[in-house]
Amino acid sequence: TPSGATMRLFNADGSRAEVSGNGVRALGALLGMRAPDGPLQLTIQTEGGLKQLSRLERDGNRQLFRAGMGMPTGLLRVRVAAAGEDVDAVVLNMGNPQLIILGELPDDARFNRLGAALEHHELFPEGTNVEFVHVESPGRLRIRIWERGCGPTSSSGTGSCASLVAAAAFGGAARDAEVIAPGGSQRVEWTTEGVYLTGWAEVLGEGTWLRTLPR
């Protein structure tokens, strides 16, 4: 519809995922290409709930969206045994399951070892996304992401949101901060109304799917 769309998300391994913060914004950018310039409000229906997008800027094929990602739930601290370590972590749901480890970012070997072990830990029957989060300052976080069904990935919108929530609750971060992933930065705000994710999305190309989809 002109005011939004419904999305279904599949991970790289073919499994289903409830929601993607970056994916919601990318879909918003595709819809926004066909809309006039200026303010734009979109509603995206995901398996993780309705997400409201507001377009803040447009620069050709690039569009800046602020997405309402909902309220985090199930926020608590846990101690988890994984890959030969006892790890202090934070778990929560951001429309999808998230586990966050606060502290210095790990080297590649520890990142790969812990990420793989935690993704399929027995505490998470459906698997979980994993973020390692370093609070550089109250307004600036740096993260590494092990995404459920994908492994190491350069960016995650819901992971950035979960990282900010965990860091603000237990790591001394502000509730409004820049979250820097290997693929770039996004702004995350945790307000009384929920968590908001702001970042750019760019349409690089369009095509036509010719194959008949099975019903």
mmCIF file of C-alpha atoms in Angstrom:
data_model
loop_
_atom_site.group_PDB
_atom_site.id
_atom_site.type_symbol
_atom_site.label_atom_id
_atom_site.label_comp_id
_atom_site.label_asym_id
_atom_site.label_seq_id
_atom_site.Cartn_x
_atom_site.Cartn_y
_atom_site.Cartn_z
ATOM 1 C CA THR A 1 0.000 0.000 0.000
ATOM 2 C CA PRO A 2 1.150 3.618 -0.349
ATOM 3 C CA SER A 3 1.407 3.927 3.457
ATOM 4 C CA GLY A 4 3.345 0.742 4.108
ATOM 5 C CA ALA A 5 3.896 -2.939 3.471
ATOM 6 C CA THR A 6 4.173 -6.370 5.040
ATOM 7 C CA MET A 7 7.546 -8.099 5.156
ATOM 8 C CA ARG A 8 8.773 -11.628 5.796
ATOM 9 C CA LEU A 9 12.428 -12.139 6.599
ATOM 10 C CA PHE A 10 14.733 -15.084 5.931
ATOM 11 C CA ASN A 11 18.241 -15.452 7.297
ATOM 12 C CA ALA A 12 21.207 -16.456 5.161
ATOM 13 C CA ASP A 13 20.778 -20.088 6.271
ATOM 14 C CA GLY A 14 17.129 -20.119 5.170
ATOM 15 C CA SER A 15 15.623 -19.863 8.662
ATOM 16 C CA ARG A 16 12.926 -17.326 9.460
ATOM 17 C CA ALA A 17 13.556 -14.196 11.511
ATOM 18 C CA GLU A 18 10.972 -12.012 13.176
ATOM 19 C CA VAL A 19 12.277 -8.565 12.257
ATOM 20 C CA SER A 20 15.281 -6.648 10.941
ATOM 21 C CA GLY A 21 15.798 -3.003 11.839
ATOM 22 C CA ASN A 22 17.973 -2.422 8.781
ATOM 23 C CA GLY A 23 15.592 -4.454 6.629
ATOM 24 C CA VAL A 24 12.606 -2.389 7.719
ATOM 25 C CA ARG A 25 14.473 0.785 6.774
ATOM 26 C CA ALA A 26 15.576 -0.679 3.443
ATOM 27 C CA LEU A 27 11.981 -1.565 2.613
ATOM 28 C CA GLY A 28 10.980 1.955 3.643
ATOM 29 C CA ALA A 29 13.550 3.360 1.229
ATOM 30 C CA LEU A 30 12.119 1.277 -1.618
ATOM 31 C CA LEU A 31 8.594 2.490 -0.868
ATOM 32 C CA GLY A 32 9.836 6.044 -0.416
ATOM 33 C CA MET A 33 11.363 6.109 -3.888
ATOM 34 C CA ARG A 34 7.837 6.192 -5.301
ATOM 35 C CA ALA A 35 6.596 8.864 -2.896
ATOM 36 C CA PRO A 36 6.972 12.636 -3.314
ATOM 37 C CA ASP A 37 9.836 14.376 -1.562
ATOM 38 C CA GLY A 38 9.166 15.662 1.927
ATOM 39 C CA PRO A 39 7.938 14.067 5.147
ATOM 40 C CA LEU A 40 6.717 10.496 4.818
ATOM 41 C CA GLN A 41 5.117 8.129 7.339
ATOM 42 C CA LEU A 42 5.162 4.380 6.710
ATOM 43 C CA THR A 43 3.899 1.362 8.627
ATOM 44 C CA ILE A 44 5.705 -1.950 8.136
ATOM 45 C CA GLN A 45 4.052 -5.128 9.399
ATOM 46 C CA THR A 46 6.640 -7.674 10.558
ATOM 47 C CA GLU A 47 6.441 -10.931 12.456
ATOM 48 C CA GLY A 48 7.950 -8.940 15.335
ATOM 49 C CA GLY A 49 5.105 -6.406 15.317
ATOM 50 C CA LEU A 50 4.230 -3.142 13.579
ATOM 51 C CA LYS A 51 7.127 -0.745 12.946
ATOM 52 C CA GLN A 52 6.462 2.929 12.253
ATOM 53 C CA LEU A 53 8.914 4.799 10.008
ATOM 54 C CA SER A 54 9.311 8.557 9.603
ATOM 55 C CA ARG A 55 11.427 9.881 6.729
ATOM 56 C CA LEU A 56 13.542 12.785 7.954
ATOM 57 C CA GLU A 57 15.617 13.570 4.855
ATOM 58 C CA ARG A 58 15.992 12.550 1.224
ATOM 59 C CA ASP A 59 19.047 12.941 -0.969
ATOM 60 C CA GLY A 60 18.295 11.277 -4.295
ATOM 61 C CA ASN A 61 18.272 7.518 -3.712
ATOM 62 C CA ARG A 62 19.383 7.976 -0.081
ATOM 63 C CA GLN A 63 16.761 8.458 2.621
ATOM 64 C CA LEU A 64 17.094 8.987 6.364
ATOM 65 C CA PHE A 65 14.483 7.180 8.455
ATOM 66 C CA ARG A 66 13.646 7.154 12.155
ATOM 67 C CA ALA A 67 12.009 3.824 12.951
ATOM 68 C CA GLY A 68 9.963 3.039 16.030
ATOM 69 C CA MET A 69 11.216 -0.430 16.981
ATOM 70 C CA GLY A 70 8.959 -0.982 19.981
ATOM 71 C CA MET A 71 9.646 -1.554 23.669
ATOM 72 C CA PRO A 72 12.340 -3.997 24.793
ATOM 73 C CA THR A 73 11.074 -6.893 26.885
ATOM 74 C CA GLY A 74 12.635 -9.550 29.086
ATOM 75 C CA LEU A 75 15.612 -7.376 30.054
ATOM 76 C CA LEU A 76 17.836 -9.093 32.618
ATOM 77 C CA ARG A 77 21.417 -10.013 33.438
ATOM 78 C CA VAL A 78 22.520 -13.630 33.190
ATOM 79 C CA ARG A 79 25.669 -15.683 33.597
ATOM 80 C CA VAL A 80 26.166 -18.162 30.781
ATOM 81 C CA ALA A 81 28.660 -20.987 30.342
ATOM 82 C CA ALA A 82 29.772 -21.145 26.706
ATOM 83 C CA ALA A 83 32.901 -22.161 24.782
ATOM 84 C CA GLY A 84 34.814 -22.864 27.982
ATOM 85 C CA GLU A 85 33.967 -19.493 29.577
ATOM 86 C CA ASP A 86 31.527 -18.196 32.163
ATOM 87 C CA VAL A 87 30.181 -15.060 30.513
ATOM 88 C CA ASP A 88 28.289 -12.191 32.150
ATOM 89 C CA ALA A 89 25.657 -11.115 29.643
ATOM 90 C CA VAL A 90 22.413 -9.200 29.193
ATOM 91 C CA VAL A 91 19.428 -10.763 27.459
ATOM 92 C CA LEU A 92 16.343 -9.056 26.066
ATOM 93 C CA ASN A 93 13.886 -9.228 23.208
ATOM 94 C CA MET A 94 13.828 -6.452 20.599
ATOM 95 C CA GLY A 95 11.163 -8.131 18.495
ATOM 96 C CA ASN A 96 13.786 -10.887 18.201
ATOM 97 C CA PRO A 97 16.063 -12.508 20.814
ATOM 98 C CA GLN A 98 19.263 -10.705 21.740
ATOM 99 C CA LEU A 99 22.239 -11.458 23.995
ATOM 100 C CA ILE A 100 24.726 -8.680 24.754
ATOM 101 C CA ILE A 101 28.192 -8.898 26.312
ATOM 102 C CA LEU A 102 29.447 -5.580 27.698
ATOM 103 C CA GLY A 103 33.163 -4.828 27.860
ATOM 104 C CA GLU A 104 36.205 -4.594 25.623
ATOM 105 C CA LEU A 105 35.533 -5.918 22.134
ATOM 106 C CA PRO A 106 36.917 -9.437 21.592
ATOM 107 C CA ASP A 107 39.599 -10.445 19.124
ATOM 108 C CA ASP A 108 38.510 -12.483 16.101
ATOM 109 C CA ALA A 109 39.162 -15.860 17.704
ATOM 110 C CA ARG A 110 37.080 -15.154 20.818
ATOM 111 C CA PHE A 111 34.382 -13.410 18.777
ATOM 112 C CA ASN A 112 33.961 -16.417 16.494
ATOM 113 C CA ARG A 113 34.169 -18.948 19.311
ATOM 114 C CA LEU A 114 31.688 -17.260 21.638
ATOM 115 C CA GLY A 115 29.356 -16.033 18.900
ATOM 116 C CA ALA A 116 28.851 -19.524 17.514
ATOM 117 C CA ALA A 117 28.411 -21.088 20.958
ATOM 118 C CA LEU A 118 25.975 -18.499 22.251
ATOM 119 C CA GLU A 119 23.822 -18.402 19.097
ATOM 120 C CA HIS A 120 22.764 -22.011 19.722
ATOM 121 C CA HIS A 121 23.014 -22.072 23.519
ATOM 122 C CA GLU A 122 20.442 -24.229 25.303
ATOM 123 C CA LEU A 123 18.951 -21.111 26.911
ATOM 124 C CA PHE A 124 17.715 -20.106 23.453
ATOM 125 C CA PRO A 125 15.694 -22.887 21.786
ATOM 126 C CA GLU A 126 15.096 -20.638 18.747
ATOM 127 C CA GLY A 127 18.655 -19.301 18.730
ATOM 128 C CA THR A 128 19.745 -15.754 19.534
ATOM 129 C CA ASN A 129 21.563 -12.790 18.048
ATOM 130 C CA VAL A 130 24.779 -11.894 19.890
ATOM 131 C CA GLU A 131 26.384 -8.459 20.278
ATOM 132 C CA PHE A 132 29.662 -7.506 21.931
ATOM 133 C CA VAL A 133 29.455 -3.897 23.134
ATOM 134 C CA HIS A 134 32.141 -1.455 24.255
ATOM 135 C CA VAL A 135 30.948 1.810 25.831
ATOM 136 C CA GLU A 136 33.501 4.346 24.593
ATOM 137 C CA SER A 137 31.572 7.211 26.189
ATOM 138 C CA PRO A 138 27.974 7.695 27.374
ATOM 139 C CA GLY A 139 26.974 8.821 23.888
ATOM 140 C CA ARG A 140 29.098 6.450 21.807
ATOM 141 C CA LEU A 141 29.107 2.645 21.622
ATOM 142 C CA ARG A 142 31.164 0.351 19.416
ATOM 143 C CA ILE A 143 29.839 -3.136 18.670
ATOM 144 C CA ARG A 144 30.579 -6.441 16.935
ATOM 145 C CA ILE A 145 27.660 -8.566 15.752
ATOM 146 C CA TRP A 146 27.122 -12.314 15.468
ATOM 147 C CA GLU A 147 23.724 -12.605 13.801
ATOM 148 C CA ARG A 148 21.483 -15.620 14.250
ATOM 149 C CA GLY A 149 21.384 -17.615 11.040
ATOM 150 C CA CYS A 150 24.160 -15.530 9.466
ATOM 151 C CA GLY A 151 27.231 -15.439 11.717
ATOM 152 C CA PRO A 152 29.516 -12.378 11.630
ATOM 153 C CA THR A 153 27.747 -9.428 10.042
ATOM 154 C CA SER A 154 28.644 -5.801 9.492
ATOM 155 C CA SER A 155 25.452 -4.185 10.786
ATOM 156 C CA SER A 156 22.219 -4.936 12.616
ATOM 157 C CA GLY A 157 19.440 -2.505 13.432
ATOM 158 C CA THR A 158 17.793 -4.580 16.158
ATOM 159 C CA GLY A 159 21.260 -5.496 17.435
ATOM 160 C CA SER A 160 22.169 -1.813 17.677
ATOM 161 C CA CYS A 161 18.927 -1.169 19.568
ATOM 162 C CA ALA A 162 19.534 -4.060 21.964
ATOM 163 C CA SER A 163 23.138 -2.936 22.498
ATOM 164 C CA LEU A 164 22.022 0.548 23.523
ATOM 165 C CA VAL A 165 19.353 -0.792 25.883
ATOM 166 C CA ALA A 166 21.780 -3.155 27.593
ATOM 167 C CA ALA A 167 24.528 -0.530 27.799
ATOM 168 C CA ALA A 168 22.152 2.128 29.154
ATOM 169 C CA ALA A 169 20.689 -0.263 31.719
ATOM 170 C CA PHE A 170 23.942 -1.818 32.936
ATOM 171 C CA GLY A 171 26.964 -0.215 31.244
ATOM 172 C CA GLY A 172 26.815 3.522 31.939
ATOM 173 C CA ALA A 173 25.647 4.592 28.471
ATOM 174 C CA ALA A 174 23.149 7.360 27.832
ATOM 175 C CA ARG A 175 19.687 6.474 26.548
ATOM 176 C CA ASP A 176 20.469 8.354 23.317
ATOM 177 C CA ALA A 177 23.729 7.345 21.663
ATOM 178 C CA GLU A 178 25.611 6.648 18.452
ATOM 179 C CA VAL A 179 26.082 2.917 17.934
ATOM 180 C CA ILE A 180 29.007 2.104 15.633
ATOM 181 C CA ALA A 181 29.115 -1.291 13.935
ATOM 182 C CA PRO A 182 31.785 -2.447 11.455
ATOM 183 C CA GLY A 183 29.500 -1.350 8.613
ATOM 184 C CA GLY A 184 28.689 2.120 9.941
ATOM 185 C CA SER A 185 26.835 3.996 12.658
ATOM 186 C CA GLN A 186 23.209 4.525 13.639
ATOM 187 C CA ARG A 187 21.513 6.599 16.297
ATOM 188 C CA VAL A 188 19.492 4.754 18.926
ATOM 189 C CA GLU A 189 17.139 6.401 21.421
ATOM 190 C CA TRP A 190 15.474 4.577 24.321
ATOM 191 C CA THR A 191 12.502 6.644 25.456
ATOM 192 C CA THR A 192 9.399 6.037 27.555
ATOM 193 C CA GLU A 193 7.559 5.302 24.276
ATOM 194 C CA GLY A 194 10.067 2.686 23.091
ATOM 195 C CA VAL A 195 13.307 2.390 21.138
ATOM 196 C CA TYR A 196 13.933 4.461 18.015
ATOM 197 C CA LEU A 197 16.521 3.677 15.344
ATOM 198 C CA THR A 198 17.730 6.366 12.939
ATOM 199 C CA GLY A 199 19.904 5.756 9.905
ATOM 200 C CA TRP A 200 20.237 6.068 6.152
ATOM 201 C CA ALA A 201 19.086 3.610 3.521
ATOM 202 C CA GLU A 202 19.933 3.759 -0.164
ATOM 203 C CA VAL A 203 18.288 2.079 -3.127
ATOM 204 C CA LEU A 204 21.124 0.743 -5.299
ATOM 205 C CA GLY A 205 19.037 -0.917 -7.998
ATOM 206 C CA GLU A 206 15.715 -2.525 -8.878
ATOM 207 C CA GLY A 207 14.799 -5.629 -10.843
ATOM 208 C CA THR A 208 11.850 -7.786 -11.850
ATOM 209 C CA TRP A 209 11.312 -11.298 -10.455
ATOM 210 C CA LEU A 210 10.156 -13.425 -13.382
ATOM 211 C CA ARG A 211 9.926 -16.837 -11.773
ATOM 212 C CA THR A 212 6.446 -17.904 -10.635
ATOM 213 C CA LEU A 213 6.416 -18.250 -6.850
ATOM 214 C CA PRO A 214 4.896 -21.468 -5.425
ATOM 215 C CA ARG A 215 1.630 -21.077 -3.558
#
